[in-house]
Tab-separated table of C-alpha atoms and ligand atoms in Angstrom:
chain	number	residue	atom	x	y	z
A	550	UNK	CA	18.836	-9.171	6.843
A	551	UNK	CA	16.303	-8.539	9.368
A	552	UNK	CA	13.176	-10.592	10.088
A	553	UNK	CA	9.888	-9.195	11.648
A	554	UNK	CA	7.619	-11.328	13.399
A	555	UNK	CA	4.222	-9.681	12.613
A	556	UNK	CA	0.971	-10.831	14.393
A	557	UNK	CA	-2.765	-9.906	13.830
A	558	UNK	CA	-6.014	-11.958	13.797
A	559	UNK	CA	-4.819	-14.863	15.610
A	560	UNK	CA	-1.833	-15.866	13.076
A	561	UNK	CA	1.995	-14.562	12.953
A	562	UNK	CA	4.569	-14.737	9.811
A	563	UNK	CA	7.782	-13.667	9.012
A	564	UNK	CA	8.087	-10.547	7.173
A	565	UNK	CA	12.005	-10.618	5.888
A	566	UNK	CA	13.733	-7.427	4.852
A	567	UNK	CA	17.044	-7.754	2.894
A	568	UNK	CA	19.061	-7.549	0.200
A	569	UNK	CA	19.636	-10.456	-2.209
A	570	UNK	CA	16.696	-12.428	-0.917
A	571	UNK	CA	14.980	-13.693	-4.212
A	572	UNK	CA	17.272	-16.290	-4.699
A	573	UNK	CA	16.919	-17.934	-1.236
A	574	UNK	CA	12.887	-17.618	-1.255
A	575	UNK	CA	12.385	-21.522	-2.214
A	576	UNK	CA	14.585	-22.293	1.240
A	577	UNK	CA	12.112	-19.735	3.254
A	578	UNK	CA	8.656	-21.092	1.718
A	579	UNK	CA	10.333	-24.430	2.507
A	580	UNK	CA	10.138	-23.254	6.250
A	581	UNK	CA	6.709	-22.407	6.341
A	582	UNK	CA	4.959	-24.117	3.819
A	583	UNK	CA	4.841	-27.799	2.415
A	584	UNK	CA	6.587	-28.883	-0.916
A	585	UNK	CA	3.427	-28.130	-3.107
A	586	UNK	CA	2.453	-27.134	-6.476
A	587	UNK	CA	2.336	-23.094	-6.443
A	588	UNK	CA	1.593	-20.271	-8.889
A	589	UNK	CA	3.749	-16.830	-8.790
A	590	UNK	CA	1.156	-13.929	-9.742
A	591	UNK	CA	3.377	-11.527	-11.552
A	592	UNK	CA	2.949	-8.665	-14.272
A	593	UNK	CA	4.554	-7.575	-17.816
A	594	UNK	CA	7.052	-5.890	-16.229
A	595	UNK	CA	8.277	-7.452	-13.179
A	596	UNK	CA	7.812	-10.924	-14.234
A	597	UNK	CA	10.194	-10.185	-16.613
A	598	UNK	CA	12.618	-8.820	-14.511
A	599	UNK	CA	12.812	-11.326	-11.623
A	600	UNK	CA	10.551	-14.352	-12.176
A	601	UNK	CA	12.944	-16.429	-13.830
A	602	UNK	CA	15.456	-15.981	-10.690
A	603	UNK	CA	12.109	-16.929	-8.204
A	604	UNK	CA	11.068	-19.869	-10.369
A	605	UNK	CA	14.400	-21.148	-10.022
A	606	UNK	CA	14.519	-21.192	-6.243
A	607	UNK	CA	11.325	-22.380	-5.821
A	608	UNK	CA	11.974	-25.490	-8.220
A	609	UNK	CA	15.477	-25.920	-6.374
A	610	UNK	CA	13.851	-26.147	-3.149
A	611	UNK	CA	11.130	-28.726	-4.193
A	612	UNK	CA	8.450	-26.975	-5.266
A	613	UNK	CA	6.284	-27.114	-8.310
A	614	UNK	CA	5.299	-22.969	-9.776
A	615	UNK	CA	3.041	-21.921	-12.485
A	616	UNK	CA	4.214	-18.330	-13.604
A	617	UNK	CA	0.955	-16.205	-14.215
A	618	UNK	CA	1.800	-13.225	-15.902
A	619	UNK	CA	-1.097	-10.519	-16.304
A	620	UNK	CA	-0.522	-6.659	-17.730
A	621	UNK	CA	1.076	-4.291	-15.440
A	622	UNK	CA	-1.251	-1.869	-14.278
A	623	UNK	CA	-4.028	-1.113	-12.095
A	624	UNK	CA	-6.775	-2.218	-14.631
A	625	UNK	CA	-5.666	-5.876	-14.236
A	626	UNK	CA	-7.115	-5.942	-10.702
A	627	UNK	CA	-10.500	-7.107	-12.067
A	628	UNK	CA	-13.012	-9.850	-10.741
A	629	UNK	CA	-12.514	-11.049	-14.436
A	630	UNK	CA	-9.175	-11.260	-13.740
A	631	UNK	CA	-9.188	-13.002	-10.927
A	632	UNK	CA	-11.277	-15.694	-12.310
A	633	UNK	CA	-9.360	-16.508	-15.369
A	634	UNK	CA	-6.322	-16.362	-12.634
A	635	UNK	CA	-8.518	-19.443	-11.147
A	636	UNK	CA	-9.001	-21.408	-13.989
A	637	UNK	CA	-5.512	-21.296	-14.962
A	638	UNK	CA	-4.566	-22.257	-11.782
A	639	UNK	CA	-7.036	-25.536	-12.057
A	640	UNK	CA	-5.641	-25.990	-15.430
A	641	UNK	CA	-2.072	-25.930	-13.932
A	642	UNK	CA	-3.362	-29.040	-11.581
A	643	UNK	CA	-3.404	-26.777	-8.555
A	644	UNK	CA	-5.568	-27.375	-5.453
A	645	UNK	CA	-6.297	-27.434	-1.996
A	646	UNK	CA	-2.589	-28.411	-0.681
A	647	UNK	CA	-1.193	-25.610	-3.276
A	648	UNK	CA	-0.436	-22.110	-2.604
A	649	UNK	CA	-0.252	-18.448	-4.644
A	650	UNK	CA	2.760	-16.143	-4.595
A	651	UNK	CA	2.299	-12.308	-5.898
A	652	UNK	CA	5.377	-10.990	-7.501
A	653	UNK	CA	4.837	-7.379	-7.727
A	654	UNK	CA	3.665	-3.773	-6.868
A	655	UNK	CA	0.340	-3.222	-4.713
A	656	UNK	CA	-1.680	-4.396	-7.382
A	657	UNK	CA	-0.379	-7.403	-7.846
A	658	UNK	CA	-0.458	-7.963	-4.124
A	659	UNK	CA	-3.933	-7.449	-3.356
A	660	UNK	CA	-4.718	-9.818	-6.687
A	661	UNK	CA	-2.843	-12.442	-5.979
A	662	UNK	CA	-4.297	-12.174	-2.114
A	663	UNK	CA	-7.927	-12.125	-3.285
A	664	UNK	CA	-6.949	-15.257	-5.721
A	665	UNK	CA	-5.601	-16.982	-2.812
A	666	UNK	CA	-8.452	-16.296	-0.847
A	667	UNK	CA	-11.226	-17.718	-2.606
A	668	UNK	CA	-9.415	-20.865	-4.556
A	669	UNK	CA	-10.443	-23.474	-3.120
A	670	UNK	CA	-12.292	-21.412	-0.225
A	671	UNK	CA	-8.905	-19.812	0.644
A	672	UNK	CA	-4.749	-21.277	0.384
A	673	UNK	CA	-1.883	-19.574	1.829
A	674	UNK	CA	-0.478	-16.857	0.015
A	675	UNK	CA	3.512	-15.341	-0.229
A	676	UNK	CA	3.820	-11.824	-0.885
A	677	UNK	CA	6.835	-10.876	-2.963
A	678	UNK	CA	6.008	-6.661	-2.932
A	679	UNK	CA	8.443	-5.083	-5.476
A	680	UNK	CA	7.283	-1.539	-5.189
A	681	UNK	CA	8.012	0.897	-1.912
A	682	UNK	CA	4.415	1.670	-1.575
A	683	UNK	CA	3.778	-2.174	-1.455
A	684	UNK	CA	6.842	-2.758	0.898
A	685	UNK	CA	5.525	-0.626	3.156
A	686	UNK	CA	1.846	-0.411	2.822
A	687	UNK	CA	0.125	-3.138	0.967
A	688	UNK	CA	1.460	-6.032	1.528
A	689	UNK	CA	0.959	-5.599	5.198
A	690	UNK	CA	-2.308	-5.965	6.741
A	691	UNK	CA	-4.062	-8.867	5.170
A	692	UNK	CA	-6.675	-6.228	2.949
A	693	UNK	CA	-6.717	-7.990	-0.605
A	694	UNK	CA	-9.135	-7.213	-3.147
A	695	UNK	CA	-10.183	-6.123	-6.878
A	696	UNK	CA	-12.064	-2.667	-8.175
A	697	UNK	CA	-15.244	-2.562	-9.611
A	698	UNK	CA	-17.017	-0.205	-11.972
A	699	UNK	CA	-18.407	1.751	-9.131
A	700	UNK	CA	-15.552	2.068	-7.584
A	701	UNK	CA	-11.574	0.741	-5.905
A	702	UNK	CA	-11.601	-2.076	-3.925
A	703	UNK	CA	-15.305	-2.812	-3.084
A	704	UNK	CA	-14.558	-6.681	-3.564
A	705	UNK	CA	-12.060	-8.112	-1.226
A	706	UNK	CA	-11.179	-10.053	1.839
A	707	UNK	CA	-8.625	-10.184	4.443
A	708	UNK	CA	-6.696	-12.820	3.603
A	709	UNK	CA	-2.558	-12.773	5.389
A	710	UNK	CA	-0.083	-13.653	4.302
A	711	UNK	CA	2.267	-16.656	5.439
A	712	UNK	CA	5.212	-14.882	4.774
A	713	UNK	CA	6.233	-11.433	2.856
A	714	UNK	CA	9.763	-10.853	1.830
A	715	UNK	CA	10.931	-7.741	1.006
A	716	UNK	CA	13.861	-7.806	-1.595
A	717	UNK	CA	15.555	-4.334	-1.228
A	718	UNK	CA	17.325	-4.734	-4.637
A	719	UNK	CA	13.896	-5.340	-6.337
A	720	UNK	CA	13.422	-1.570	-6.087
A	721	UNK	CA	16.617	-0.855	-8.058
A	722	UNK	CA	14.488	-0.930	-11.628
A	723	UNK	CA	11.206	0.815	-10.121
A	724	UNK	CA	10.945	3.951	-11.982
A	725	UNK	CA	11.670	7.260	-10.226
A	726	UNK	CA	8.238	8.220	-9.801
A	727	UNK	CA	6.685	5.184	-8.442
A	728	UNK	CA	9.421	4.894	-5.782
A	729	UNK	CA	8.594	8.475	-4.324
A	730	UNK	CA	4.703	7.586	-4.083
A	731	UNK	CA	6.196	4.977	-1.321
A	732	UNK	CA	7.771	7.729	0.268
A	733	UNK	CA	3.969	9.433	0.668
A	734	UNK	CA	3.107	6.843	3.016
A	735	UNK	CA	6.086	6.455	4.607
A	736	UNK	CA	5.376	10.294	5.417
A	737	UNK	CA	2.296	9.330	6.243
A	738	UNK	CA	3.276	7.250	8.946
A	739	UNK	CA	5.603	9.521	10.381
A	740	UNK	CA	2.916	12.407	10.363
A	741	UNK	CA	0.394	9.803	12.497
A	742	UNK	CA	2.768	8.018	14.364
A	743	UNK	CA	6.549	8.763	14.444
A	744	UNK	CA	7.849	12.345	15.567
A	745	UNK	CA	11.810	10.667	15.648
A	746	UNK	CA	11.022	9.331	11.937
A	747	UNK	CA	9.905	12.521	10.874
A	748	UNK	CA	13.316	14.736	12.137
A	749	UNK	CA	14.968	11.666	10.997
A	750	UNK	CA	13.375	11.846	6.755
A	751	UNK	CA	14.114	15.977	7.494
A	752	UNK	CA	17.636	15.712	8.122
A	753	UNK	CA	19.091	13.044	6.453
A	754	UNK	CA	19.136	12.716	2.353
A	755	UNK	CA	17.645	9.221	1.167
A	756	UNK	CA	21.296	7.542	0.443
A	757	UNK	CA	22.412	8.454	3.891
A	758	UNK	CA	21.961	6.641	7.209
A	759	UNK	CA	18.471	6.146	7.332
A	760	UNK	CA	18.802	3.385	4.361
A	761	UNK	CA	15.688	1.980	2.799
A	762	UNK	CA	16.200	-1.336	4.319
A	763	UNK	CA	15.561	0.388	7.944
A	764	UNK	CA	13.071	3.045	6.761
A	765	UNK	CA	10.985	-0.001	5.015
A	766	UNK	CA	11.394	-2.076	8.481
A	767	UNK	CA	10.349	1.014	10.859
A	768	UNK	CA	7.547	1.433	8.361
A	769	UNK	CA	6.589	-2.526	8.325
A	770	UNK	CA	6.408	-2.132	12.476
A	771	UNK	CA	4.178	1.175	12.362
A	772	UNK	CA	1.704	-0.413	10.112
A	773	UNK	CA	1.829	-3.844	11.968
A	774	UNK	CA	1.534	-2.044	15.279
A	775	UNK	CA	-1.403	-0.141	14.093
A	776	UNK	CA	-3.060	-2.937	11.910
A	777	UNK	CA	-2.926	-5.585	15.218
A	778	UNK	CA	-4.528	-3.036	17.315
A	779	UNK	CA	-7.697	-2.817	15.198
A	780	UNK	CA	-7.594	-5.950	12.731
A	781	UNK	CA	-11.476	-5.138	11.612
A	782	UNK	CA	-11.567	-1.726	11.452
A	783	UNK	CA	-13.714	-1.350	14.307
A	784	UNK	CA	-12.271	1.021	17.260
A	785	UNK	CA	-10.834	3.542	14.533
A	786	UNK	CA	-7.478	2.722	15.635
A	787	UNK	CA	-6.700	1.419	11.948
A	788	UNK	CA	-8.771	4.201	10.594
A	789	UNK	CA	-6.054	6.562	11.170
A	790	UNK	CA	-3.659	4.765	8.589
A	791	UNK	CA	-6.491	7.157	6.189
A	792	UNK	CA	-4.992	9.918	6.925
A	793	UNK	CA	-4.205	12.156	3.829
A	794	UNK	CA	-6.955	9.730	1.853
A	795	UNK	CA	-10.178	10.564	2.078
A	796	UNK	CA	-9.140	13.744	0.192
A	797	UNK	CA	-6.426	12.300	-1.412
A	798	UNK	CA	-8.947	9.808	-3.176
A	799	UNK	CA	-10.985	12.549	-4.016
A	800	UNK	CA	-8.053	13.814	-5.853
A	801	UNK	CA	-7.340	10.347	-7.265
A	802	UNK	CA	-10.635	9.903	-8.826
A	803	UNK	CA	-11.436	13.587	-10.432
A	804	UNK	CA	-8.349	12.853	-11.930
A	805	UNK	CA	-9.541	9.622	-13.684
A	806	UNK	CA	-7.228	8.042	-11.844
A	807	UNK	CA	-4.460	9.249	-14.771
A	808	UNK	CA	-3.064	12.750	-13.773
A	809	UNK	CA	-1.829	11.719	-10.261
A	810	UNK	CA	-0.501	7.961	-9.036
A	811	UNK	CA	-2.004	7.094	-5.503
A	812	UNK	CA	0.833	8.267	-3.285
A	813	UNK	CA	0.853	11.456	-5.338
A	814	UNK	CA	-3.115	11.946	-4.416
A	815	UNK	CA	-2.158	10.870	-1.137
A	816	UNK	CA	0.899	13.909	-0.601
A	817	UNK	CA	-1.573	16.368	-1.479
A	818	UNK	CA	-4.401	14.770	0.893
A	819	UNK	CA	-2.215	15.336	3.595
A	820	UNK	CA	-1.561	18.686	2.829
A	821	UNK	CA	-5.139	19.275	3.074
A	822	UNK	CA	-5.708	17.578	6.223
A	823	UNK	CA	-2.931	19.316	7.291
A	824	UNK	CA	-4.637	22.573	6.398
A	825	UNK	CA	-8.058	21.267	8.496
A	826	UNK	CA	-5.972	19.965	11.235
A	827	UNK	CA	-4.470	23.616	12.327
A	828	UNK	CA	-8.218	24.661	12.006
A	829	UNK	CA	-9.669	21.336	13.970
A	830	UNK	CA	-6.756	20.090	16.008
A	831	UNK	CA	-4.530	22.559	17.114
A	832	UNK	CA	-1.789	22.064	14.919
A	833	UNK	CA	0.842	24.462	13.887
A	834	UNK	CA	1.203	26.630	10.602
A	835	UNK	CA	5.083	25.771	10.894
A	836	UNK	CA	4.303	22.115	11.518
A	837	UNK	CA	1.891	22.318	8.409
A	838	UNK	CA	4.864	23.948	6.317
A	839	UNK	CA	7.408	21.080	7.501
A	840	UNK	CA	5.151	18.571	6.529
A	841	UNK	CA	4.515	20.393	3.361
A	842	UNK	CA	8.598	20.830	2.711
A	843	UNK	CA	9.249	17.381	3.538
A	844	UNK	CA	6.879	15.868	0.815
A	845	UNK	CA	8.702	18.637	-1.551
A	846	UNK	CA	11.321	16.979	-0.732
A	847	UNK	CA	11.379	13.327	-1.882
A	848	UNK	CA	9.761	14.759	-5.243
A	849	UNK	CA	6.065	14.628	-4.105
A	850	UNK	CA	3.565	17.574	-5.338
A	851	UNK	CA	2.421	19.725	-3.318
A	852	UNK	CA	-0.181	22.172	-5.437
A	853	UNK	CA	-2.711	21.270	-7.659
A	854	UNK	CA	-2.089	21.931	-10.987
A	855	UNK	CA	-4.500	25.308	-11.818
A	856	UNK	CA	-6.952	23.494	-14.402
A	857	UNK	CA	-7.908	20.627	-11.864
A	858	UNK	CA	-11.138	20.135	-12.231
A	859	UNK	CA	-11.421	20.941	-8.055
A	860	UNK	CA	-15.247	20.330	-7.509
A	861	UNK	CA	-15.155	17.136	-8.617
A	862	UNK	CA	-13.192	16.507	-5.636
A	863	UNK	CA	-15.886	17.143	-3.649
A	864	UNK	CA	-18.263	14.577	-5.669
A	865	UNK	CA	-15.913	11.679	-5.454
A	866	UNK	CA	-16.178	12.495	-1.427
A	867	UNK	CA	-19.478	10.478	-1.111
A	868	UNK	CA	-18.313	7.371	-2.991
A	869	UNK	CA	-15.704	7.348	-0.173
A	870	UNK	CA	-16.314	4.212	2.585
A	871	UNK	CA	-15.163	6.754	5.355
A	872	UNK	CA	-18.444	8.909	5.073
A	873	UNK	CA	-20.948	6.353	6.728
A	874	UNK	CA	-24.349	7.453	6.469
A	875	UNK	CA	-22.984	11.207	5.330
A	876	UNK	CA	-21.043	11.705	8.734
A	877	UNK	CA	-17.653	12.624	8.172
A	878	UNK	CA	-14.690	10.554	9.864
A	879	UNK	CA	-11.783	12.361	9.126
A	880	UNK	CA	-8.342	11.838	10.628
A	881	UNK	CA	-6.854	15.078	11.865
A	882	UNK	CA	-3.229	15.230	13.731
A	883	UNK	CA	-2.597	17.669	16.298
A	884	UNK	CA	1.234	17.263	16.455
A	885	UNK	CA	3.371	15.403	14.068
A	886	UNK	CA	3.526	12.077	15.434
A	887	UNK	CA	0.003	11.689	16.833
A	888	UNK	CA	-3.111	11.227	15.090
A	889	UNK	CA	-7.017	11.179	15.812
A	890	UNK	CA	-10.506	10.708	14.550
A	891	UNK	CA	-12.892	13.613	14.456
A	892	UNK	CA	-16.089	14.054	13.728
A	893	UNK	CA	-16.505	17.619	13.236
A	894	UNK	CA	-15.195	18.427	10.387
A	895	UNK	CA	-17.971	19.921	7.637
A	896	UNK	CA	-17.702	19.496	4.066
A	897	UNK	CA	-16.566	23.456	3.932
A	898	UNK	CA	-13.382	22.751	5.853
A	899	UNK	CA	-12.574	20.061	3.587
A	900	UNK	CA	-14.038	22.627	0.760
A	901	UNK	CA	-12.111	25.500	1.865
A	902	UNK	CA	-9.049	23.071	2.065
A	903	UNK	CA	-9.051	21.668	-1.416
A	904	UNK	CA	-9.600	25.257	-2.621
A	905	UNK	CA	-6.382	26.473	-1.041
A	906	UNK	CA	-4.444	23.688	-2.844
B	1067	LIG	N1	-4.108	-3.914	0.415
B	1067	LIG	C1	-3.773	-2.744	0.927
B	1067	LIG	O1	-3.780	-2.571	2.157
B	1067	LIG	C2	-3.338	-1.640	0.021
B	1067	LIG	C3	-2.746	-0.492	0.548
B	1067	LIG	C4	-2.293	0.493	-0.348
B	1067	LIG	C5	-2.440	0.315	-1.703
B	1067	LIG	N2	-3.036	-0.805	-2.186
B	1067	LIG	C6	-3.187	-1.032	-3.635
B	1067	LIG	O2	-1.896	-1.049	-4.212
B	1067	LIG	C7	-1.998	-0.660	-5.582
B	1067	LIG	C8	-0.884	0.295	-5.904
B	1067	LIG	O3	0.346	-0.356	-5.719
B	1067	LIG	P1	1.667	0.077	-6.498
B	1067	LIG	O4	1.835	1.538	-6.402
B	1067	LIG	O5	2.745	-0.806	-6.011
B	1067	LIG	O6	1.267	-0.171	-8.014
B	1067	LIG	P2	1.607	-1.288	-9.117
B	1067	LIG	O7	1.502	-2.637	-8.566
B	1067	LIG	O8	0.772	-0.945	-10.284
B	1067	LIG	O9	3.134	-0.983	-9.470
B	1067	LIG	C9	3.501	0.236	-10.053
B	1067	LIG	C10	4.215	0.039	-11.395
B	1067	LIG	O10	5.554	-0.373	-11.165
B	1067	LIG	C11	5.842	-1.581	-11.885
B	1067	LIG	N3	6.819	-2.284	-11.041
B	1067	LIG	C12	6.570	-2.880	-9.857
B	1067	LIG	N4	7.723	-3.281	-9.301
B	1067	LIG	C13	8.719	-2.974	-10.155
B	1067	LIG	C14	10.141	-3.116	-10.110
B	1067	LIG	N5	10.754	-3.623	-9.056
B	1067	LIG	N6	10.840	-2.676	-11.184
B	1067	LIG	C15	10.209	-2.093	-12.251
B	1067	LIG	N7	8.885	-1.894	-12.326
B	1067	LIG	C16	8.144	-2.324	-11.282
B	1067	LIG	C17	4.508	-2.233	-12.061
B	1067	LIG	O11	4.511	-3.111	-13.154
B	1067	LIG	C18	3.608	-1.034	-12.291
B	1067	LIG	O12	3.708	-0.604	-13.623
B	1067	LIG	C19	-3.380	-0.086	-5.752
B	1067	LIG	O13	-4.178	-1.016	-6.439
B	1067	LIG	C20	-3.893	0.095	-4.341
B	1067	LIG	O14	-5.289	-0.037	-4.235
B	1067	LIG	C21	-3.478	-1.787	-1.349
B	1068	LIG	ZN1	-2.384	4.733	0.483
């Protein structure tokens, strides 16, 4: 077991990484937070799966939960959700002293985080991510939030967490394809900030010595690291954690959000700003094509299929929150391992990019 102390806007918490770790998370609330009434956030198909096990650790240790169960999927993350999560909640006797645990993937995370945020003008929340993508990305960071009709995640607020734990044997029942969308990011962060990481994911098959415990720790530091520099997403430093997304959402939304999951969209972003980057930033064609072999690798895709519908692309580009008053801030890398903002890149390199996919 390994425990992270991770630090940003004035607060620190735990983030544990082990195996087996469900069953002891009553003892490590206990630690942090005070015997209270509390609600686990879950969905139809991890609640399921490991509530039961979390419910009973939490009562053993003291603690009074309401399981919340809402639908698996990423049309549960609703302000309509998130208000009948409330009123249950009040229904359930909860209040000011209480707290919220998400048991779940990313969506369940940034739910749960947005309910804990605005019950009671904000309680402390527990993150329980059950997906890769969530152990590595969302649950770190503080970013919570809901989607709207116009668009993902234009509701929110940063709300951290008082502790994450990351169960390693959670992922044992994710389905094959979700756990390689973690694997986008975790790319991700190697491309913009870990050369060694990157050799490392090249050379070594997933079951060998880079484990998932220590890829999801390295990947929990990078993101910390990055997130504690630039909390507000003011300097840009934090900006660069988009790389591979502004295209990648693109992709994500003239696909209806249907034909590709997030870290799917997200592989062939990078690609693309791969493809700009050699143009913009120096980079190398072979660096492109080990980035590019790499995602092949852990199962990503890496072409678009030939009937995308490609300009629409394009048009999701403007709903993006990157292109502030129609400049372009788009994260380019010059060298695997290093990545920057830049503000000349035109809407034909990103055209001429998404054409080539
Ligand atoms: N807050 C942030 O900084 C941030 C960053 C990245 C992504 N996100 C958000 O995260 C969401 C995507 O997260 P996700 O990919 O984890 O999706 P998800 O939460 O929908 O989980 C994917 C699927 O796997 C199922 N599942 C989860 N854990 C399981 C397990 N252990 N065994 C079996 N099935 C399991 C879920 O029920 C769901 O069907 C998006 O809403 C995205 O906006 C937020
Ligand atoms: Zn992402």
């Amino acid at each position: 077991m390994i425990s992270t102390e991770l630090r940003a806007g004035g607060v620190s918490y735990p983030v544990v990484i082990g195996r087996g770790l469900l069953a002891t998370v009553g003892d490590r609330i206990k630690e942090r937070l005070a015997p209270a009434r509390c609600a686990t956030i879950s969905d139809t198909n991890v609640g399921p799966r490991f509530a039961v096990q979390l419910q009973n650790s939490l009562r053993a240790a003291g603690f009074e939960p309401t399981l919340i169960t809402v639908r698996a999927g990423e049309h549960s993350k609703t302000l309509e959700q998130a208000g009948a999560i409330c009123e249950q909640m009040l229904e359930a006797g909860l209040d000011r002293q209480s707290f919220v645990i998400g048991l779940g993937g990313g969506v369940i995370g940034d739910l749960s985080g947005f309910v804990a945020a605005i019950f009671e003008r904000g309680i402390p929340h527990a993150q329980i991510p059950t997906t890769l993508l969530a152990m590595v990305d969302s649950s770190i960071g503080g970013k919570t939030g809901v989607n709207t009709r116009a668009g993902k995640n234009l509701i929110g607020a940063i709300h951290h967490p008082s502790l994450v734990i990351d169960d390693i044997d959670v992922l044992k029942t994710l389905p094959r394809r979700f756990l390689r969308q973690g694997f986008a990011e975790i790319i991700k962060h190697a491309v913009i900030a870990d050369a060694k990481m990157f050799r490392e994911l090249k050379n070594e098959t997933a079951s060998d010595a880079l484990s998932l415990q220590t890829l999801v720790q390295r990947n929990v530091e990078i993101k910390s690291n990055i997130v504690a520099k630039d909390e507000l997403d003011r300097t840009g430093e934090r900006a660069l954690l988009n790389f591979g997304h502004t295209i990648g959402h693109g992709i994500e939304r003239a696909g209806n959000y249907e034909t590709f999951l997030h870290g799917e969209a997200v592989g062939l972003g990078i690609i693309a700003a791969g493809a700009i980057s050699i143009k913009k930033a120096g980079l190398s064609i072979a660096e492109v094509k080990a980035i590019v072999d790499l995602l092949q690798r852990f199962g990503l895709p890496t072409k678009l299929p030939d009937d995308f519908p490609r300009e629409r692309i394009l048009d999701a580009l403007k709903f993006d929150k990157k292109f502030e008053a129609g400049k372009i801030r788009f994260v380019v890398t010059p060298k695997i391992g290093s990545a920057n903002l830049s503000h000349d890149v035109t809407m034909e390199d990103i055209r001429g990019a998404v054409e080539r996919l």
